[in-house]
mmCIF file of C-alpha atoms in Angstrom:
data_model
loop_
_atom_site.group_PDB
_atom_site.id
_atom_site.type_symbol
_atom_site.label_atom_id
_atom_site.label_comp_id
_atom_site.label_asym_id
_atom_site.label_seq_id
_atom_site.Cartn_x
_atom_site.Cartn_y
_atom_site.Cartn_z
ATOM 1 C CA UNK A 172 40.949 0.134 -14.070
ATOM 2 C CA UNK A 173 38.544 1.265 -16.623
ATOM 3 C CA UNK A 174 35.892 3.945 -15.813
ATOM 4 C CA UNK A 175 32.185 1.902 -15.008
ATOM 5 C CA UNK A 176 30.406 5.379 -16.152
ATOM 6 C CA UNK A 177 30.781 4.258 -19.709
ATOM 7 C CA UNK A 178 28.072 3.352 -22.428
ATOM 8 C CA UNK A 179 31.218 2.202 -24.892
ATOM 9 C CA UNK A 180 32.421 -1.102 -23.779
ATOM 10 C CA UNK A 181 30.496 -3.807 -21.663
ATOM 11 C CA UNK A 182 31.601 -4.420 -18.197
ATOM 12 C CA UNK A 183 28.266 -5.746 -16.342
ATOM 13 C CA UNK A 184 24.629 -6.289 -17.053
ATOM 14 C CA UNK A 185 21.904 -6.494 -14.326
ATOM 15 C CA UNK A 186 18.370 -7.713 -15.060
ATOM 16 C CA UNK A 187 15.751 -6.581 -11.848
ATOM 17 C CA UNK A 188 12.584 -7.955 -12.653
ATOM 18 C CA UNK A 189 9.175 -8.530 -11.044
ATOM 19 C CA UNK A 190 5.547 -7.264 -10.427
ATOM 20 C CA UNK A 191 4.535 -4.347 -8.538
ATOM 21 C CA UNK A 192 1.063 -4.708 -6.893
ATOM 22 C CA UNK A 193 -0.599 -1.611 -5.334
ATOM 23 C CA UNK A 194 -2.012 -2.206 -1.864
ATOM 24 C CA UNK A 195 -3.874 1.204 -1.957
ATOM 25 C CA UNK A 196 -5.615 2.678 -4.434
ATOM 26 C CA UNK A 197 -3.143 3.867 -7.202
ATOM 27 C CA UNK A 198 -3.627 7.183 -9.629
ATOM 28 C CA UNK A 199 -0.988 8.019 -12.424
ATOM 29 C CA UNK A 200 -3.032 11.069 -13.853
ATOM 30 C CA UNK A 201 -3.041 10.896 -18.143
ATOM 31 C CA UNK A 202 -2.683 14.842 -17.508
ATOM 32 C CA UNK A 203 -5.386 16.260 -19.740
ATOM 33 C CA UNK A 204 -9.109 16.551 -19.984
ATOM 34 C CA UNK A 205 -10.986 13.290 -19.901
ATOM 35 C CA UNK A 206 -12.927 11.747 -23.080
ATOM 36 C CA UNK A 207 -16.426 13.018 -24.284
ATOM 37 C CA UNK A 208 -19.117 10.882 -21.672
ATOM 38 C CA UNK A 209 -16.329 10.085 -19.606
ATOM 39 C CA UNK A 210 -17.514 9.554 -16.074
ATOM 40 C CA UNK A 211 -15.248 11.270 -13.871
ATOM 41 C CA UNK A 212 -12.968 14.709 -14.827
ATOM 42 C CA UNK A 213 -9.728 13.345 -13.868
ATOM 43 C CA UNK A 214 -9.174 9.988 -15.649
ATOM 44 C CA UNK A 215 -5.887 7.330 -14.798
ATOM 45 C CA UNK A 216 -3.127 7.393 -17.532
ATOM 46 C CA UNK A 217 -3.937 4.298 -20.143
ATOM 47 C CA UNK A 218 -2.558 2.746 -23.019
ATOM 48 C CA UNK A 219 -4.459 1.243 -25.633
ATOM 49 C CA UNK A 220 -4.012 -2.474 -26.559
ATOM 50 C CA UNK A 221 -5.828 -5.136 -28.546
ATOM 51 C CA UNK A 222 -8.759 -3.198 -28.811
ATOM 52 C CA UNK A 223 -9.306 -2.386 -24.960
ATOM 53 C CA UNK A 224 -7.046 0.243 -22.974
ATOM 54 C CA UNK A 225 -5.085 -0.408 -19.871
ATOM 55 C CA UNK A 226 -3.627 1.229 -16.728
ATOM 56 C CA UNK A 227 0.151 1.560 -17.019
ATOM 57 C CA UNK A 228 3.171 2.746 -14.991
ATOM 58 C CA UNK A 229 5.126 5.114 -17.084
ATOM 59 C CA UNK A 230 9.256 4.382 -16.448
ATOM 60 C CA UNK A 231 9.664 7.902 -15.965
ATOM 61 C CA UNK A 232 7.541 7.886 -13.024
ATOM 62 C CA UNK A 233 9.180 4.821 -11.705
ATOM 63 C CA UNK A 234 12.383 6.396 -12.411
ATOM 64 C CA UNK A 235 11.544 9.922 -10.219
ATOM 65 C CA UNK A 236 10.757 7.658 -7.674
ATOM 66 C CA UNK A 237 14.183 5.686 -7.802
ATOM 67 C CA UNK A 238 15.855 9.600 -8.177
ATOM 68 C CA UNK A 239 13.860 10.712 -4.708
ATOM 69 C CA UNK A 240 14.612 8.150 -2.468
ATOM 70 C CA UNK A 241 18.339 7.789 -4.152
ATOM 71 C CA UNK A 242 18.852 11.701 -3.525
ATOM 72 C CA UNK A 243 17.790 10.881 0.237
ATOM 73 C CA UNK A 244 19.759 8.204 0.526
ATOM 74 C CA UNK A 245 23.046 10.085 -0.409
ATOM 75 C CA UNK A 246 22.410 12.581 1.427
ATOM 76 C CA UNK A 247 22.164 11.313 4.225
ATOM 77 C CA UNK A 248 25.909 10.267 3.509
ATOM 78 C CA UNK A 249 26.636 14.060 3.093
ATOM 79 C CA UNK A 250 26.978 13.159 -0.737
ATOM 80 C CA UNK A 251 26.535 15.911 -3.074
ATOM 81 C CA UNK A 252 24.127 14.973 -5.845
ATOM 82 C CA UNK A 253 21.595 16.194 -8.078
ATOM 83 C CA UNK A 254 18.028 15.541 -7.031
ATOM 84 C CA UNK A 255 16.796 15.631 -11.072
ATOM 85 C CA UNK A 256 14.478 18.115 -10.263
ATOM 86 C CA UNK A 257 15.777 21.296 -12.636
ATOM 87 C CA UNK A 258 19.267 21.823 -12.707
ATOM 88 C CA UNK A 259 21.787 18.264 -13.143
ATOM 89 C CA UNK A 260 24.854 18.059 -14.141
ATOM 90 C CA UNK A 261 25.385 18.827 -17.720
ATOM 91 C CA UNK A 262 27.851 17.213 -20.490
ATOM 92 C CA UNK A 263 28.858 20.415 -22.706
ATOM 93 C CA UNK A 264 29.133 19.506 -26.370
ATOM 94 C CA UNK A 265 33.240 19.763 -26.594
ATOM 95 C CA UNK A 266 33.359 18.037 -23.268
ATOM 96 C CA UNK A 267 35.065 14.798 -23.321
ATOM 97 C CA UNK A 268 33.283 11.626 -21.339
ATOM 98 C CA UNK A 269 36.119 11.444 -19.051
ATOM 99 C CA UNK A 270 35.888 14.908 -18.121
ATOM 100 C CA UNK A 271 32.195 14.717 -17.689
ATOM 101 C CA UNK A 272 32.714 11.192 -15.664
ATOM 102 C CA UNK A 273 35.425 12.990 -13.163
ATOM 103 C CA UNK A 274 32.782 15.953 -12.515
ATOM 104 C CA UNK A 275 29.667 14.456 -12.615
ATOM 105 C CA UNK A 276 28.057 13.296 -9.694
ATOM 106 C CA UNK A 277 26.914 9.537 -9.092
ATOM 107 C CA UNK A 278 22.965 9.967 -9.787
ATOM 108 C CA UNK A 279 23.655 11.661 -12.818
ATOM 109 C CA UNK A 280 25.726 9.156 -13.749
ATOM 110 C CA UNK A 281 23.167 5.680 -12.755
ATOM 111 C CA UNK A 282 19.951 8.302 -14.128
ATOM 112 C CA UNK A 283 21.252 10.118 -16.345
ATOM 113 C CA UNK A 284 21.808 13.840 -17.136
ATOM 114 C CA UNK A 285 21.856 16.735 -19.864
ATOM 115 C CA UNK A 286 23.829 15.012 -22.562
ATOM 116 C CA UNK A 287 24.728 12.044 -20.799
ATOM 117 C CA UNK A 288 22.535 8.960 -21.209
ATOM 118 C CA UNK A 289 21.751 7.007 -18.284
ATOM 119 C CA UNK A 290 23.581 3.687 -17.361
ATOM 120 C CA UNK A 291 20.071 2.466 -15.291
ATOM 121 C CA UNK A 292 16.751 2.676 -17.536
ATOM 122 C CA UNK A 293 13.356 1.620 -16.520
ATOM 123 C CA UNK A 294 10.431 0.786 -17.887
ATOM 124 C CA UNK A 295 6.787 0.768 -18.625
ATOM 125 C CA UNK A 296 4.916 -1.551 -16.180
ATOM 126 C CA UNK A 297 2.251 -2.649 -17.822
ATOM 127 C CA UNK A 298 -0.587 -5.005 -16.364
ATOM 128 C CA UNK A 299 0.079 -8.129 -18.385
ATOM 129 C CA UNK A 300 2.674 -11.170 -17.651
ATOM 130 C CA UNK A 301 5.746 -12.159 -20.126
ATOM 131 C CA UNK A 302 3.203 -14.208 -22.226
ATOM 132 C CA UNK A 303 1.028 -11.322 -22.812
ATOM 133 C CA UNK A 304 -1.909 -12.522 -19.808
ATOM 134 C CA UNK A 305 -3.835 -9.524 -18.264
ATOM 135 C CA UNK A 306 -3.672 -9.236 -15.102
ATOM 136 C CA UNK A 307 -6.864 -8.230 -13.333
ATOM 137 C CA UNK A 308 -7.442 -5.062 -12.643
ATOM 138 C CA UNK A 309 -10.742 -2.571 -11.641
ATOM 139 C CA UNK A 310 -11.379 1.096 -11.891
ATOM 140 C CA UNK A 311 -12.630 3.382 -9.088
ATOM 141 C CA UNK A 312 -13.812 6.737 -8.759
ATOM 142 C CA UNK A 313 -14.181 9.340 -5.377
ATOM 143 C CA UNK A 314 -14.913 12.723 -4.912
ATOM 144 C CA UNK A 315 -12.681 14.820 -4.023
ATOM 145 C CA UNK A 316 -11.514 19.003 -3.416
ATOM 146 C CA UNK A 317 -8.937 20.892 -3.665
ATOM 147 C CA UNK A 318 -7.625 22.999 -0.367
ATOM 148 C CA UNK A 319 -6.385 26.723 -1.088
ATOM 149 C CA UNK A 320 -3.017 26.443 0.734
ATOM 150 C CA UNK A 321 -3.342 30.030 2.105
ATOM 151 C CA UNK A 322 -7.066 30.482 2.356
ATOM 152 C CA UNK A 323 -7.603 26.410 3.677
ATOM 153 C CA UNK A 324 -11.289 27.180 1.875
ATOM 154 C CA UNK A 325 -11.738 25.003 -0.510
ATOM 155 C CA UNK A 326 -10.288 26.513 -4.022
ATOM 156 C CA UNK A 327 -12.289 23.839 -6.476
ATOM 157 C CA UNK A 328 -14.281 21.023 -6.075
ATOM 158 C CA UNK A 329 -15.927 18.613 -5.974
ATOM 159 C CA UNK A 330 -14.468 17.167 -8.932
ATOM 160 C CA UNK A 331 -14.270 13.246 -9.960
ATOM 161 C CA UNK A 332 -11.344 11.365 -9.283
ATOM 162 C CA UNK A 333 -10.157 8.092 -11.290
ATOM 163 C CA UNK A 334 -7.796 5.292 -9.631
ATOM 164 C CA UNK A 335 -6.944 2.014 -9.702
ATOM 165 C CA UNK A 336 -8.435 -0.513 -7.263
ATOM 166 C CA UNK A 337 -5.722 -2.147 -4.888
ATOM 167 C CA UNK A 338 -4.860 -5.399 -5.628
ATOM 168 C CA UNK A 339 -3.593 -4.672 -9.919
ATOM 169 C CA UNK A 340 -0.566 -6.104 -10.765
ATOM 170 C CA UNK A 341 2.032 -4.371 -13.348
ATOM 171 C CA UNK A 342 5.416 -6.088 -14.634
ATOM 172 C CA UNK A 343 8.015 -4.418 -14.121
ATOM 173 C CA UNK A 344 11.910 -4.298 -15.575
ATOM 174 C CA UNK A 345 15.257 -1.792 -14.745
ATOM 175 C CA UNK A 346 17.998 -2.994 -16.696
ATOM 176 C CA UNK A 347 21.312 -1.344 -15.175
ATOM 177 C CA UNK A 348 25.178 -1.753 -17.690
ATOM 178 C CA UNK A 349 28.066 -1.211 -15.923
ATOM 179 C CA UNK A 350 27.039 0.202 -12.686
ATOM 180 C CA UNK A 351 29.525 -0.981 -9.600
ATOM 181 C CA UNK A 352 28.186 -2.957 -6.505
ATOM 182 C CA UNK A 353 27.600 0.628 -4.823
ATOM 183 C CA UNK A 354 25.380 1.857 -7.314
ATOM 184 C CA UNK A 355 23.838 -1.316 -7.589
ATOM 185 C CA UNK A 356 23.545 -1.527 -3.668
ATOM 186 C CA UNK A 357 21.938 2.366 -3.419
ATOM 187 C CA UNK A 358 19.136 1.459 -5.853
ATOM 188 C CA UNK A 359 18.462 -2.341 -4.195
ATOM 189 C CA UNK A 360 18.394 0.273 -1.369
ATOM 190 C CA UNK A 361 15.082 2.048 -2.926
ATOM 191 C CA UNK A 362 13.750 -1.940 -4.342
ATOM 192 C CA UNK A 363 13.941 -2.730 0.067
ATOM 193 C CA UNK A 364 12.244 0.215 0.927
ATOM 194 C CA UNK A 365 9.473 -0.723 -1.497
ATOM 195 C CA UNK A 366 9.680 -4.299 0.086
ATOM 196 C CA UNK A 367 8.740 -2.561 3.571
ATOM 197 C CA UNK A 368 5.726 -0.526 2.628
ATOM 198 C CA UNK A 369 7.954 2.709 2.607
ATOM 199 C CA UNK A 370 7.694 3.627 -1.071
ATOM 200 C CA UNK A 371 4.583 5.543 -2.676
ATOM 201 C CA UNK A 372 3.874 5.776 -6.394
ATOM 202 C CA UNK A 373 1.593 8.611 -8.173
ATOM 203 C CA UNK A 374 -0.536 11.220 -7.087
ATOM 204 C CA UNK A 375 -2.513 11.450 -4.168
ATOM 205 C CA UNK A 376 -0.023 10.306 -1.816
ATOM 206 C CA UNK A 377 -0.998 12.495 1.346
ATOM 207 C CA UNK A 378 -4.785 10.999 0.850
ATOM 208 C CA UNK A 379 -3.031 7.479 0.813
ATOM 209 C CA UNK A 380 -2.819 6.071 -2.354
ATOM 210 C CA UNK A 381 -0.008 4.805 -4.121
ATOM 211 C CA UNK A 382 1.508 2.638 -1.585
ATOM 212 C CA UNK A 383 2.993 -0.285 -3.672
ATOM 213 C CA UNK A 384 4.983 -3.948 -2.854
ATOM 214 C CA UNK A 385 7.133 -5.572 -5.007
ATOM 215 C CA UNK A 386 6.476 -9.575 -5.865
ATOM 216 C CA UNK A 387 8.098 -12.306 -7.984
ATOM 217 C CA UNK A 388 11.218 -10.696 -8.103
ATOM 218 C CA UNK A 389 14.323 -11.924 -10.262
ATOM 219 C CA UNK A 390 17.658 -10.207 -10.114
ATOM 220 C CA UNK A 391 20.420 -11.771 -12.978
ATOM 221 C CA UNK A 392 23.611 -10.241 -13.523
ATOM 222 C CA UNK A 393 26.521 -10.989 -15.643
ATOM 223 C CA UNK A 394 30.021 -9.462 -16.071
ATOM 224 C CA UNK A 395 32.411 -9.677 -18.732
ATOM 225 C CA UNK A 396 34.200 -11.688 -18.125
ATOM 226 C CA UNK A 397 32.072 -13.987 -15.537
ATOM 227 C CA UNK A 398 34.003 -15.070 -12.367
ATOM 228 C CA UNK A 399 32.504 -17.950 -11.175
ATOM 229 C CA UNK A 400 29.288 -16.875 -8.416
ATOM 230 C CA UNK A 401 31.242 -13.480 -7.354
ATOM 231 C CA UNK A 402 30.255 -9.521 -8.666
ATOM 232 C CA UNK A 403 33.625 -7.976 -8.775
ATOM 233 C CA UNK A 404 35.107 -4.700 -7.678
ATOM 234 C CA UNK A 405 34.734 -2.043 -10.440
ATOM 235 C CA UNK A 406 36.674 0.786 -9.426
ATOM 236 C CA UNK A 407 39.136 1.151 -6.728
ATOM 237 C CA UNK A 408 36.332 2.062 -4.118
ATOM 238 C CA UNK A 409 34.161 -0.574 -4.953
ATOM 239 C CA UNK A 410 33.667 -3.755 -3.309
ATOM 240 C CA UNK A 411 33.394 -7.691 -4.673
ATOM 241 C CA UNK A 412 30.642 -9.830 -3.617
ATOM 242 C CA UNK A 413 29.453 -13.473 -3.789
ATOM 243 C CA UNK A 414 26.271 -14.418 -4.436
ATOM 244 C CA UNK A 415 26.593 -18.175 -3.133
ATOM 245 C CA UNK A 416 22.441 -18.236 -2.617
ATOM 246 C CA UNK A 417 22.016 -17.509 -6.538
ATOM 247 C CA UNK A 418 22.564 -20.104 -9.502
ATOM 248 C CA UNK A 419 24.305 -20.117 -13.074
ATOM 249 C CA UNK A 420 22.101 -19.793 -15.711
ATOM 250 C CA UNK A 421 23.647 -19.969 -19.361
ATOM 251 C CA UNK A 422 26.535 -17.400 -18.002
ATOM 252 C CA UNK A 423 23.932 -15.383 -15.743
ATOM 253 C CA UNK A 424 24.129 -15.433 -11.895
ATOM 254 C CA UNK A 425 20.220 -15.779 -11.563
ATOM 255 C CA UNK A 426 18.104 -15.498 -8.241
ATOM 256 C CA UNK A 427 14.567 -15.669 -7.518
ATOM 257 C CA UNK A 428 12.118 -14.201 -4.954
ATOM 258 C CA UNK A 429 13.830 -14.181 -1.141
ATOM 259 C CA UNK A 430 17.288 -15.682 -2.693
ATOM 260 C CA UNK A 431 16.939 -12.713 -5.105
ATOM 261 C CA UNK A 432 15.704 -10.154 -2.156
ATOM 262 C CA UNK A 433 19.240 -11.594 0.245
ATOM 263 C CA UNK A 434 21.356 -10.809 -3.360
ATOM 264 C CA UNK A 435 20.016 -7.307 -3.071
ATOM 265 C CA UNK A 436 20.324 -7.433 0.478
ATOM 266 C CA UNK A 437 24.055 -7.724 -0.146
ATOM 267 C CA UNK A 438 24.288 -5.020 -2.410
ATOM 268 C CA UNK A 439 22.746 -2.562 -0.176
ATOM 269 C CA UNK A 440 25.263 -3.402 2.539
ATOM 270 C CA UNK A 441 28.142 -2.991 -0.213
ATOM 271 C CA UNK A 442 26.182 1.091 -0.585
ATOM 272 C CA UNK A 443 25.608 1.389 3.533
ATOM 273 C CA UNK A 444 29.786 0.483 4.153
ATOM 274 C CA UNK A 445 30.889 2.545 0.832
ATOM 275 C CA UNK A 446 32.891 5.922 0.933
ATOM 276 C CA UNK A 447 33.139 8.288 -1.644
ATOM 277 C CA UNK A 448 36.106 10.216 0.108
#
């Protein structure tokens, strides 16, 4: 059976798509000083788009996300893994991909690592539909301090904070080659935890924001070759499913909204039975 952890042949291609909507106020900093007659001194991250600029949610911070919650999960299986947070596991230039694939560990392998490109990538959520339709979307400003941590006087402050109003939308998109039903089951792991309120996004989190849901989701997968409504097995610990609640679209297995939410449902269970031992 050929290695999944692989960027030079196609085994499987999964689509998760859908829009994030932030049900507290939501602050991606742009990490530098804000514009000349800018209202507050710590503006949100924007982009800059038919003549207007928008609130965005950069991949990477999607992805660190994904990483955190992935690193707990494993864990909690007494799995050793990287967190992505300085030192991962590193590809040496006269290392050979399957000597790199037997040492690395499984989140460097679905988020990449040093020399080793990632077999999940996410995107930019932006806060426009497939057709190019802004969602709406407000601005909002609050005061706010910092705390010394070892004086508890306040170390600077007041100072102006910019956020984004609950309620935005952003469309979002991870598109995952070759990962096995585990891998695919740890991150639908994360996408469920996001489902239940559990997942925050941003700064500010301790002061509440960031808390975000997930709506409209699709999930489509296809593997090569496709085998009727089933995900097979793709190593020797892996395990197949069948997605009999999904549909076949043009040699996709497709799902939408709670179909697609009981595909992922069976993915996670595929990660919560699997053993790496």
């Amino acid at each position: 059976m050929r290695s999944w952890a692989t960027h030079a042949f196609f085994q499987r291609e999964t689509l998760i798509t859908g829009v994030l909507s932030n049900s507290t106020p939501l602050r991606i900093g742009a990490g530098q000083d804000s514009a000349l007659g800018s209202l507050v001194d710590l503006m949100v991250l924007r982009i800059p788009r038919k003549g207007g600029e928008f609130p965005y949610i950069p991949g990477s911070s999607l992805k660190g996300v994904f990483r955190s919650f992935a690193f707990m999960f494993a864990n909690k299986k007494g799995l050793l893994v990287c967190s992505g947070v300085g030192k991962t596991c590193e590809r040496k230039k006269d290392e050979t991909l399957e000597d790199f694939q037997r040492k690395a560990c499984l989140l460097c392998k679905v988020f990449g690592a040093q020399g080793y490109r990632a077999l999940a990538t996410f995107y930019d959520a932006y806060p426009w539909d497939e057709k190019g339709e802004v969602y709406p979307f407000r601005f909002g400003a609050r005061a706010n301090i910092r705390v010394g941590r070892k004086t508890g006087s306040v170390g600077e402050g007041p100072f102006a904070v910019e956020y984004v109003e609950p309620g935005a939308k952003f469309s979002f998109s991870v598109k995952c080659i070759n990962l096995p039903n585990y891998a695919l089951g740890l991150l639908s792991s994360v996408l469920l935890f996001f489902r239940e309120g559990k997942v925050k996004v941003g700064g500010f989190k301790t002061k509440g924001f960031g808390e975000i849901k997930v709506e409209r989701l699709e999930f489509k997968t296809r593997d090569l070759p496709q085998e009727g409504m089933r995900m097979r097995a793709l190593d020797e610990k892996d395990r197949e499913i069948e997605l009999s609640e999904a549909e076949e679209r043009e040699g996709w297995i497709v799902a939408f909204d709670e179909k697609a939410w009981g595909s992922l449902k069976k993915l996670a269970e595929v990660w919560d039975n699997w053993s790496w031992k």
